[in-house]
Amino acid sequence: MDTIASLFSFITWPVSWVIVQFHKVYGFIFGPDTGWAWGLSIVSLVVLIRICLIPLFVKQIKSTRNMQVLQPKMKAIQERYKSDKQRQSEEMMKLYKETGTNPLSSCLPILAQSPFFFALYHVLSSIADGKKIGVINDQLLESARQAHIFGAPLAAKFMDSADKIASLDASATSVKIVTAVMIVMMSASQFFTQRQLMTKNVDLTVKTPFMQQQKMMMYIFPVMFMVMGINFPVGVLVYWLTTNVWTMGQQMYVINQNPTPGSKAQDSYLQRLLKSTVESGQVKAKRKRNVVKVIVAKGPDRNDVERKFITGLAKAGFVAEADGTVSRSTTALAEAEGGAAAAKRQQPKRQTKAKRQSATVQQGTAAKAPEDSDSKTSLEKKDAAQDAKPTAAGKPAARSQAKSGQRKGPQRPKHPSKK
């Protein structure tokens, strides 16, 4: 870790300068040698970095959305060119270029803050070793070494020896307890952030490999943070815990205000929008009108959640306009009521077994009666026809009895050779 951190030594001077400037402010309030002054300086450094990374975070969200939308097309390309990897890569790059999607955009915030993370690690490691670094002189170095957070020095690690911790004027027990609690909190915040993304802000109607990757990351990342955390100084744990909490809050805001289409978060958002629209009779905010405008423009391509929203407006007697506003419509109300009435029509009740058997017997009896009458009528007609048929020379016609094994009716004459 020290070798990697030394690669970012060029940025240690600006990082140390920012920390010192915040330390001057908090040192005036809490005292220059307190853990609150140095700890809040690190927290303020995180907040400043994350504010600067907001444009990258917005780009990350757009890229993630585009990747989710493109997953079915990407899967089709993989199936079509599974025997030709080169053609598959070319088609993938063509798809990314046509849609303006960059697969690496989802990693931009992490990549962008990595230099600051390693620079802070380098600064705190130097403080633990008693070395000056950046703008931190001897006076600031001694002040930082005396700063403790709940009894643990800023530069102490979970794996440090008891002698090294004693040189920082602390006990090994307090350091291990504080670092263990912070590592667990850091891993838990990472897990909750990823789980929130998977359960609320993913379109569950589309099953893609991207979802499986996200599920794996939900479990792998917290384990990685837990393993790596035992080698982080307390100050770095403060930095990473703060950035995880910031990410969780930022993501929660995005999920509530700009959810992924087809997700549970979109269902909750549109239900809140439906309730406020029905109560006030209008879509108040411009951003909400843009949401309704997009849903109207989709037409028949709306997902189930969006169709549910449009139906809810119709049931309340409103219709969504192309500009994102709503207006009252008696036609929409009548259509919604008619659809609701049709949906409430019930199927006939299922009869008991005894009733079904009795009904079957009655149907059989009713069908048998016409057959008997038809057979009697046909027999009477046949007998009458035979009685009325004239016979030759007034003699009754004699019935020819067919021999056993001989066909009825006229017989074919035998061949002369067989007589």
CSV table of C-alpha atoms in Angstrom, one decimal:
chain,number,residue,atom,x,y,z
A,1,MET,CA,0.0,0.0,0.0
A,2,ASP,CA,2.9,2.4,0.8
A,3,THR,CA,4.4,1.7,-2.7
A,4,ILE,CA,1.1,2.6,-4.4
A,5,ALA,CA,0.6,5.7,-2.2
A,6,SER,CA,4.1,6.9,-3.2
A,7,LEU,CA,3.0,6.9,-6.8
A,8,PHE,CA,0.6,9.7,-5.9
A,9,SER,CA,3.1,11.7,-3.9
A,10,PHE,CA,2.7,14.6,-6.4
A,11,ILE,CA,-0.8,15.3,-5.0
A,12,THR,CA,0.2,15.1,-1.3
A,13,TRP,CA,1.0,18.7,-1.2
A,14,PRO,CA,-2.5,20.0,-2.3
A,15,VAL,CA,-4.2,17.4,0.0
A,16,SER,CA,-2.1,18.4,3.0
A,17,TRP,CA,-2.6,22.1,2.3
A,18,VAL,CA,-6.4,21.6,2.2
A,19,ILE,CA,-6.4,19.7,5.5
A,20,VAL,CA,-4.3,22.3,7.1
A,21,GLN,CA,-6.7,25.1,6.0
A,22,PHE,CA,-9.7,23.3,7.5
A,23,HIS,CA,-7.6,22.5,10.6
A,24,LYS,CA,-7.1,26.2,11.2
A,25,VAL,CA,-10.9,26.7,11.2
A,26,TYR,CA,-11.8,23.8,13.4
A,27,GLY,CA,-8.7,24.2,15.6
A,28,PHE,CA,-10.0,27.7,16.5
A,29,ILE,CA,-13.3,26.1,17.6
A,30,PHE,CA,-12.3,22.8,19.2
A,31,GLY,CA,-8.6,23.3,19.9
A,32,PRO,CA,-5.7,22.6,17.5
A,33,ASP,CA,-4.6,19.3,19.1
A,34,THR,CA,-8.0,17.6,19.4
A,35,GLY,CA,-9.3,14.7,17.3
A,36,TRP,CA,-12.4,16.8,16.4
A,37,ALA,CA,-10.2,19.4,14.7
A,38,TRP,CA,-8.2,16.9,12.6
A,39,GLY,CA,-11.1,14.5,12.1
A,40,LEU,CA,-13.5,17.2,10.8
A,41,SER,CA,-10.7,18.5,8.6
A,42,ILE,CA,-10.6,15.0,6.9
A,43,VAL,CA,-14.4,15.0,6.6
A,44,SER,CA,-14.4,18.4,5.1
A,45,LEU,CA,-11.8,17.2,2.6
A,46,VAL,CA,-14.1,14.4,1.5
A,47,VAL,CA,-17.1,16.8,1.2
A,48,LEU,CA,-15.0,19.2,-0.9
A,49,ILE,CA,-13.8,16.4,-3.2
A,50,ARG,CA,-17.3,14.9,-3.6
A,51,ILE,CA,-18.8,18.3,-4.5
A,52,CYS,CA,-16.2,18.7,-7.2
A,53,LEU,CA,-17.1,15.2,-8.5
A,54,ILE,CA,-20.8,15.8,-8.8
A,55,PRO,CA,-20.6,16.3,-12.6
A,56,LEU,CA,-18.9,12.9,-12.9
A,57,PHE,CA,-21.5,11.4,-10.6
A,58,VAL,CA,-24.3,12.7,-13.0
A,59,LYS,CA,-22.4,11.2,-15.9
A,60,GLN,CA,-22.1,7.9,-14.0
A,61,ILE,CA,-25.8,7.8,-13.5
A,62,LYS,CA,-26.5,8.4,-17.2
A,63,SER,CA,-24.0,5.8,-18.3
A,64,THR,CA,-25.5,3.2,-15.9
A,65,ARG,CA,-29.0,3.9,-17.2
A,66,ASN,CA,-27.8,3.6,-20.8
A,67,MET,CA,-26.0,0.3,-20.0
A,68,GLN,CA,-29.2,-1.0,-18.5
A,69,VAL,CA,-31.2,-0.1,-21.6
A,70,LEU,CA,-28.6,-1.6,-23.9
A,71,GLN,CA,-28.3,-4.9,-22.1
A,72,PRO,CA,-30.9,-6.7,-24.3
A,73,LYS,CA,-29.2,-5.5,-27.5
A,74,MET,CA,-25.8,-6.4,-26.1
A,75,LYS,CA,-27.0,-9.9,-25.2
A,76,ALA,CA,-28.4,-10.3,-28.8
A,77,ILE,CA,-25.0,-9.3,-30.3
A,78,GLN,CA,-23.3,-11.8,-28.1
A,79,GLU,CA,-25.6,-14.6,-29.1
A,80,ARG,CA,-25.4,-13.7,-32.8
A,81,TYR,CA,-21.6,-13.5,-32.9
A,82,LYS,CA,-20.6,-15.9,-30.2
A,83,SER,CA,-18.2,-17.7,-32.5
A,84,ASP,CA,-16.6,-14.5,-33.8
A,85,LYS,CA,-15.1,-12.5,-30.9
A,86,GLN,CA,-13.6,-9.8,-33.1
A,87,ARG,CA,-16.9,-9.1,-34.8
A,88,GLN,CA,-18.6,-9.2,-31.5
A,89,SER,CA,-16.3,-6.5,-30.1
A,90,GLU,CA,-16.7,-4.4,-33.3
A,91,GLU,CA,-20.5,-4.5,-33.0
A,92,MET,CA,-20.3,-3.6,-29.3
A,93,MET,CA,-18.2,-0.6,-30.0
A,94,LYS,CA,-20.5,0.4,-32.8
A,95,LEU,CA,-23.5,0.2,-30.4
A,96,TYR,CA,-21.7,2.3,-27.8
A,97,LYS,CA,-20.8,4.9,-30.4
A,98,GLU,CA,-24.4,5.1,-31.8
A,99,THR,CA,-25.9,5.5,-28.3
A,100,GLY,CA,-23.1,7.7,-26.9
A,101,THR,CA,-22.4,5.3,-24.0
A,102,ASN,CA,-19.1,4.9,-22.3
A,103,PRO,CA,-18.8,1.6,-20.2
A,104,LEU,CA,-16.0,3.2,-18.1
A,105,SER,CA,-18.2,6.2,-17.1
A,106,SER,CA,-19.7,4.2,-14.2
A,107,CYS,CA,-16.2,3.9,-12.7
A,108,LEU,CA,-15.2,7.6,-13.1
A,109,PRO,CA,-16.1,8.8,-9.5
A,110,ILE,CA,-14.0,6.0,-7.9
A,111,LEU,CA,-11.1,6.5,-10.3
A,112,ALA,CA,-11.2,10.3,-9.9
A,113,GLN,CA,-11.0,10.2,-6.1
A,114,SER,CA,-8.4,7.4,-5.9
A,115,PRO,CA,-5.5,9.8,-6.1
A,116,PHE,CA,-6.8,11.8,-3.2
A,117,PHE,CA,-7.4,8.6,-1.2
A,118,PHE,CA,-3.8,7.4,-1.7
A,119,ALA,CA,-2.4,10.9,-1.1
A,120,LEU,CA,-4.2,11.1,2.2
A,121,TYR,CA,-3.0,7.6,3.1
A,122,HIS,CA,0.6,8.7,2.3
A,123,VAL,CA,0.1,11.8,4.5
A,124,LEU,CA,-1.2,9.9,7.5
A,125,SER,CA,1.5,7.2,7.1
A,126,SER,CA,4.1,9.9,7.2
A,127,ILE,CA,2.5,11.4,10.3
A,128,ALA,CA,2.6,8.0,12.0
A,129,ASP,CA,6.3,7.7,11.2
A,130,GLY,CA,7.0,11.2,12.4
A,131,LYS,CA,8.0,12.6,9.0
A,132,LYS,CA,7.1,15.9,7.6
A,133,ILE,CA,5.2,15.9,4.4
A,134,GLY,CA,3.6,18.6,2.1
A,135,VAL,CA,2.9,21.7,4.1
A,136,ILE,CA,2.8,19.9,7.5
A,137,ASN,CA,5.7,21.2,9.5
A,138,ASP,CA,7.1,20.0,12.8
A,139,GLN,CA,4.4,21.9,14.8
A,140,LEU,CA,1.5,20.5,12.8
A,141,LEU,CA,3.1,17.0,12.8
A,142,GLU,CA,3.2,17.0,16.6
A,143,SER,CA,-0.4,18.3,16.8
A,144,ALA,CA,-1.6,15.6,14.4
A,145,ARG,CA,0.2,12.8,16.4
A,146,GLN,CA,-1.5,14.0,19.6
A,147,ALA,CA,-5.0,14.0,18.0
A,148,HIS,CA,-7.2,11.0,19.0
A,149,ILE,CA,-10.6,9.9,17.9
A,150,PHE,CA,-12.4,8.0,20.7
A,151,GLY,CA,-9.0,7.1,22.1
A,152,ALA,CA,-7.4,6.0,18.8
A,153,PRO,CA,-4.7,8.1,17.1
A,154,LEU,CA,-5.3,9.3,13.5
A,155,ALA,CA,-2.3,7.5,12.2
A,156,ALA,CA,-2.8,4.2,14.1
A,157,LYS,CA,-3.8,1.0,12.3
A,158,PHE,CA,-5.6,-2.2,13.4
A,159,MET,CA,-2.4,-4.3,12.6
A,160,ASP,CA,0.0,-2.0,14.4
A,161,SER,CA,2.1,-3.4,17.2
A,162,ALA,CA,1.6,-2.5,20.8
A,163,ASP,CA,4.9,-0.6,20.9
A,164,LYS,CA,4.1,1.5,17.9
A,165,ILE,CA,0.7,2.4,19.3
A,166,ALA,CA,2.3,3.2,22.7
A,167,SER,CA,4.6,5.6,20.9
A,168,LEU,CA,1.4,7.5,19.7
A,169,ASP,CA,0.3,7.7,23.4
A,170,ALA,CA,-2.6,5.2,23.0
A,171,SER,CA,-3.5,1.6,24.0
A,172,ALA,CA,-3.7,-1.3,21.6
A,173,THR,CA,-7.2,-2.3,22.9
A,174,SER,CA,-8.8,1.1,22.2
A,175,VAL,CA,-7.2,1.2,18.7
A,176,LYS,CA,-8.5,-2.2,17.8
A,177,ILE,CA,-12.0,-1.5,19.1
A,178,VAL,CA,-12.3,1.8,17.3
A,179,THR,CA,-10.8,0.5,14.0
A,180,ALA,CA,-13.0,-2.6,14.1
A,181,VAL,CA,-16.2,-0.6,14.6
A,182,MET,CA,-15.2,1.8,11.8
A,183,ILE,CA,-14.3,-1.1,9.4
A,184,VAL,CA,-17.7,-2.7,10.1
A,185,MET,CA,-19.5,0.6,9.5
A,186,MET,CA,-17.6,1.2,6.3
A,187,SER,CA,-18.4,-2.2,4.9
A,188,ALA,CA,-22.1,-2.0,6.0
A,189,SER,CA,-22.6,1.3,4.4
A,190,GLN,CA,-21.1,0.0,1.1
A,191,PHE,CA,-23.4,-3.0,1.2
A,192,PHE,CA,-26.5,-1.0,2.0
A,193,THR,CA,-25.6,1.5,-0.8
A,194,GLN,CA,-25.3,-1.4,-3.4
A,195,ARG,CA,-28.4,-3.2,-2.1
A,196,GLN,CA,-30.4,0.0,-2.3
A,197,LEU,CA,-29.4,0.3,-5.9
A,198,MET,CA,-30.3,-3.4,-6.7
A,199,THR,CA,-33.7,-3.6,-4.9
A,200,LYS,CA,-35.1,-0.2,-5.7
A,201,ASN,CA,-33.5,1.3,-8.8
A,202,VAL,CA,-33.3,-1.6,-11.2
A,203,ASP,CA,-35.9,-2.6,-13.8
A,204,LEU,CA,-36.8,-6.1,-12.6
A,205,THR,CA,-38.7,-6.9,-15.8
A,206,VAL,CA,-35.5,-7.2,-17.8
A,207,LYS,CA,-33.2,-10.0,-16.7
A,208,THR,CA,-29.7,-9.3,-17.9
A,209,PRO,CA,-26.1,-10.3,-16.9
A,210,PHE,CA,-25.6,-6.7,-15.7
A,211,MET,CA,-27.9,-7.5,-12.8
A,212,GLN,CA,-25.9,-10.5,-11.9
A,213,GLN,CA,-22.7,-8.5,-11.9
A,214,GLN,CA,-24.4,-5.9,-9.6
A,215,LYS,CA,-25.4,-8.6,-7.2
A,216,MET,CA,-21.9,-10.0,-7.1
A,217,MET,CA,-20.5,-6.5,-6.4
A,218,MET,CA,-23.0,-6.1,-3.6
A,219,TYR,CA,-21.3,-8.9,-1.7
A,220,ILE,CA,-17.7,-8.6,-3.0
A,221,PHE,CA,-17.1,-4.9,-2.3
A,222,PRO,CA,-17.9,-5.0,1.4
A,223,VAL,CA,-15.6,-8.0,1.9
A,224,MET,CA,-12.8,-6.2,0.1
A,225,PHE,CA,-13.3,-3.1,2.3
A,226,MET,CA,-13.2,-5.3,5.4
A,227,VAL,CA,-10.0,-7.1,4.4
A,228,MET,CA,-8.3,-3.9,3.3
A,229,GLY,CA,-9.5,-1.9,6.2
A,230,ILE,CA,-7.3,-3.6,8.7
A,231,ASN,CA,-4.3,-1.9,7.0
A,232,PHE,CA,-5.9,1.6,6.9
A,233,PRO,CA,-5.0,4.3,9.4
A,234,VAL,CA,-7.9,5.7,11.5
A,235,GLY,CA,-7.8,8.9,9.5
A,236,VAL,CA,-8.2,7.0,6.2
A,237,LEU,CA,-11.1,5.0,7.7
A,238,VAL,CA,-12.7,8.3,8.6
A,239,TYR,CA,-12.2,9.4,5.0
A,240,TRP,CA,-13.6,6.2,3.5
A,241,LEU,CA,-16.6,6.0,5.9
A,242,THR,CA,-17.5,9.6,5.1
A,243,THR,CA,-17.3,9.1,1.3
A,244,ASN,CA,-19.5,5.9,1.7
A,245,VAL,CA,-22.1,7.8,3.7
A,246,TRP,CA,-22.0,10.7,1.1
A,247,THR,CA,-22.5,8.2,-1.7
A,248,MET,CA,-25.4,6.5,0.1
A,249,GLY,CA,-27.2,9.8,0.7
A,250,GLN,CA,-26.5,11.1,-2.9
A,251,GLN,CA,-27.8,7.8,-4.3
A,252,MET,CA,-30.9,7.9,-2.1
A,253,TYR,CA,-31.7,11.4,-3.4
A,254,VAL,CA,-31.3,10.3,-7.0
A,255,ILE,CA,-33.4,7.2,-6.5
A,256,ASN,CA,-36.2,9.3,-5.0
A,257,GLN,CA,-36.1,12.1,-7.5
A,258,ASN,CA,-34.9,10.5,-10.8
A,259,PRO,CA,-35.5,6.7,-10.6
A,260,THR,CA,-34.8,4.1,-13.2
A,261,PRO,CA,-37.8,3.5,-15.5
A,262,GLY,CA,-39.7,0.3,-14.6
A,263,SER,CA,-38.1,0.1,-11.1
A,264,LYS,CA,-39.8,0.0,-7.7
A,265,ALA,CA,-38.4,3.5,-7.1
A,266,GLN,CA,-40.3,4.8,-10.2
A,267,ASP,CA,-43.5,3.2,-9.0
A,268,SER,CA,-43.2,5.0,-5.6
A,269,TYR,CA,-42.2,8.3,-7.2
A,270,LEU,CA,-45.2,8.2,-9.7
A,271,GLN,CA,-47.6,7.3,-6.9
A,272,ARG,CA,-46.4,10.3,-4.9
A,273,LEU,CA,-46.7,12.5,-8.1
A,274,LEU,CA,-50.2,11.1,-8.7
A,275,LYS,CA,-51.4,11.9,-5.2
A,276,SER,CA,-50.1,15.5,-5.3
A,277,THR,CA,-51.5,16.0,-8.8
A,278,VAL,CA,-55.0,14.8,-7.9
A,279,GLU,CA,-55.1,16.9,-4.7
A,280,SER,CA,-53.9,20.1,-6.3
A,281,GLY,CA,-55.4,19.5,-9.8
A,282,GLN,CA,-52.1,20.4,-11.5
A,283,VAL,CA,-48.4,19.4,-11.8
A,284,LYS,CA,-46.6,22.1,-10.0
A,285,ALA,CA,-42.9,21.7,-10.4
A,286,LYS,CA,-41.2,22.1,-13.8
A,287,ARG,CA,-39.1,18.9,-13.2
A,288,LYS,CA,-42.3,16.9,-12.5
A,289,ARG,CA,-43.9,18.3,-15.7
A,290,ASN,CA,-40.9,17.1,-17.6
A,291,VAL,CA,-41.5,13.6,-16.2
A,292,VAL,CA,-45.1,13.6,-17.2
A,293,LYS,CA,-44.1,14.9,-20.6
A,294,VAL,CA,-41.7,12.1,-21.2
A,295,ILE,CA,-44.3,9.5,-20.2
A,296,VAL,CA,-46.9,11.0,-22.6
A,297,ALA,CA,-44.4,11.0,-25.4
A,298,LYS,CA,-43.7,7.3,-25.0
A,299,GLY,CA,-47.3,6.4,-26.0
A,300,PRO,CA,-47.7,2.6,-26.3
A,301,ASP,CA,-44.1,2.1,-25.3
A,302,ARG,CA,-44.8,2.9,-21.6
A,303,ASN,CA,-43.9,0.4,-19.0
A,304,ASP,CA,-46.4,-1.1,-16.5
A,305,VAL,CA,-45.5,1.5,-13.9
A,306,GLU,CA,-46.1,4.4,-16.3
A,307,ARG,CA,-49.4,2.9,-17.6
A,308,LYS,CA,-50.5,2.6,-13.9
A,309,PHE,CA,-49.8,6.3,-13.5
A,310,ILE,CA,-51.8,7.3,-16.6
A,311,THR,CA,-54.7,5.0,-15.5
A,312,GLY,CA,-54.7,6.6,-12.0
A,313,LEU,CA,-55.0,10.0,-13.6
A,314,ALA,CA,-57.9,8.9,-15.7
A,315,LYS,CA,-59.7,7.4,-12.8
A,316,ALA,CA,-59.4,10.7,-11.0
A,317,GLY,CA,-60.9,12.5,-14.1
A,318,PHE,CA,-57.6,13.9,-15.4
A,319,VAL,CA,-55.7,13.4,-18.7
A,320,ALA,CA,-52.0,14.1,-19.2
A,321,GLU,CA,-51.2,16.6,-21.9
A,322,ALA,CA,-48.2,16.6,-24.3
A,323,ASP,CA,-46.6,19.6,-22.5
A,324,GLY,CA,-46.6,17.7,-19.1
A,325,THR,CA,-49.7,19.4,-17.6
A,326,VAL,CA,-52.9,17.7,-16.7
A,327,SER,CA,-56.5,18.8,-17.5
A,328,ARG,CA,-59.9,17.5,-16.4
A,329,SER,CA,-61.7,15.1,-18.8
A,330,THR,CA,-65.1,13.5,-18.3
A,331,THR,CA,-64.3,11.1,-21.2
A,332,ALA,CA,-61.3,9.8,-19.4
A,333,LEU,CA,-63.3,9.4,-16.2
A,334,ALA,CA,-66.0,7.5,-18.0
A,335,GLU,CA,-63.5,5.2,-19.8
A,336,ALA,CA,-61.8,4.5,-16.5
A,337,GLU,CA,-65.1,3.7,-14.7
A,338,GLY,CA,-66.1,1.5,-17.6
A,339,GLY,CA,-62.8,-0.3,-17.5
A,340,ALA,CA,-63.1,-0.7,-13.7
A,341,ALA,CA,-66.6,-2.1,-14.0
A,342,ALA,CA,-65.5,-4.6,-16.6
A,343,ALA,CA,-62.6,-5.7,-14.4
A,344,LYS,CA,-65.0,-6.3,-11.5
A,345,ARG,CA,-67.2,-8.7,-13.4
A,346,GLN,CA,-67.1,-12.0,-11.7
A,347,GLN,CA,-67.1,-15.4,-13.1
A,348,PRO,CA,-70.1,-17.7,-12.3
A,349,LYS,CA,-69.8,-19.5,-9.0
A,350,ARG,CA,-68.4,-23.0,-9.1
A,351,GLN,CA,-71.2,-25.6,-8.5
A,352,THR,CA,-70.8,-28.5,-6.1
A,353,LYS,CA,-70.0,-32.0,-7.3
A,354,ALA,CA,-73.6,-33.2,-6.5
A,355,LYS,CA,-75.2,-30.4,-8.5
A,356,ARG,CA,-72.8,-31.0,-11.5
A,357,GLN,CA,-73.7,-34.7,-11.5
A,358,SER,CA,-77.5,-34.1,-11.3
A,359,ALA,CA,-77.2,-31.5,-14.1
A,360,THR,CA,-75.3,-34.1,-16.2
A,361,VAL,CA,-78.1,-36.7,-15.6
A,362,GLN,CA,-80.8,-34.2,-16.5
A,363,GLN,CA,-79.0,-33.3,-19.8
A,364,GLY,CA,-78.6,-37.0,-20.6
A,365,THR,CA,-82.3,-37.7,-20.0
A,366,ALA,CA,-83.3,-34.7,-22.1
A,367,ALA,CA,-81.1,-35.8,-24.9
A,368,LYS,CA,-82.3,-39.4,-24.8
A,369,ALA,CA,-86.0,-38.5,-25.0
A,370,PRO,CA,-85.8,-36.9,-28.5
A,371,GLU,CA,-83.7,-39.9,-29.7
A,372,ASP,CA,-86.5,-42.4,-28.5
A,373,SER,CA,-89.2,-40.4,-30.2
A,374,ASP,CA,-87.2,-40.1,-33.4
A,375,SER,CA,-86.5,-43.9,-33.4
A,376,LYS,CA,-90.2,-44.7,-32.9
A,377,THR,CA,-91.2,-42.4,-35.7
A,378,SER,CA,-88.7,-43.9,-38.1
A,379,LEU,CA,-89.8,-47.5,-37.2
A,380,GLU,CA,-93.5,-46.6,-37.8
A,381,LYS,CA,-92.6,-45.0,-41.2
A,382,LYS,CA,-90.5,-48.1,-42.2
A,383,ASP,CA,-93.4,-50.5,-41.2
A,384,ALA,CA,-95.9,-48.4,-43.2
A,385,ALA,CA,-93.7,-48.4,-46.2
A,386,GLN,CA,-93.2,-52.2,-46.1
A,387,ASP,CA,-97.0,-52.7,-45.8
A,388,ALA,CA,-97.8,-50.5,-48.7
A,389,LYS,CA,-95.2,-52.1,-51.1
A,390,PRO,CA,-96.9,-54.3,-53.8
A,391,THR,CA,-95.8,-57.9,-54.2
A,392,ALA,CA,-95.5,-59.8,-57.5
A,393,ALA,CA,-98.6,-62.0,-58.4
A,394,GLY,CA,-100.2,-61.1,-55.1
A,395,LYS,CA,-97.8,-63.3,-53.2
A,396,PRO,CA,-95.8,-62.0,-50.2
A,397,ALA,CA,-92.1,-61.6,-51.0
A,398,ALA,CA,-90.0,-64.4,-49.6
A,399,ARG,CA,-86.9,-63.4,-47.7
A,400,SER,CA,-83.8,-65.1,-48.9
A,401,GLN,CA,-81.8,-66.4,-46.1
A,402,ALA,CA,-78.1,-65.9,-46.6
A,403,LYS,CA,-75.8,-68.8,-45.8
A,404,SER,CA,-73.3,-68.6,-43.1
A,405,GLY,CA,-70.2,-66.8,-44.4
A,406,GLN,CA,-72.0,-65.6,-47.5
A,407,ARG,CA,-72.7,-62.0,-48.3
A,408,LYS,CA,-76.2,-60.7,-48.5
A,409,GLY,CA,-77.7,-59.5,-51.8
A,410,PRO,CA,-76.9,-60.8,-55.3
A,411,GLN,CA,-74.0,-63.2,-55.5
A,412,ARG,CA,-71.3,-63.1,-58.2
A,413,PRO,CA,-71.5,-66.2,-60.5
A,414,LYS,CA,-68.7,-68.8,-59.9
A,415,HIS,CA,-66.0,-69.2,-62.5
A,416,PRO,CA,-66.6,-72.3,-64.8
A,417,SER,CA,-63.3,-73.9,-63.6
A,418,LYS,CA,-64.5,-73.8,-60.0
A,419,LYS,CA,-67.9,-75.5,-60.5
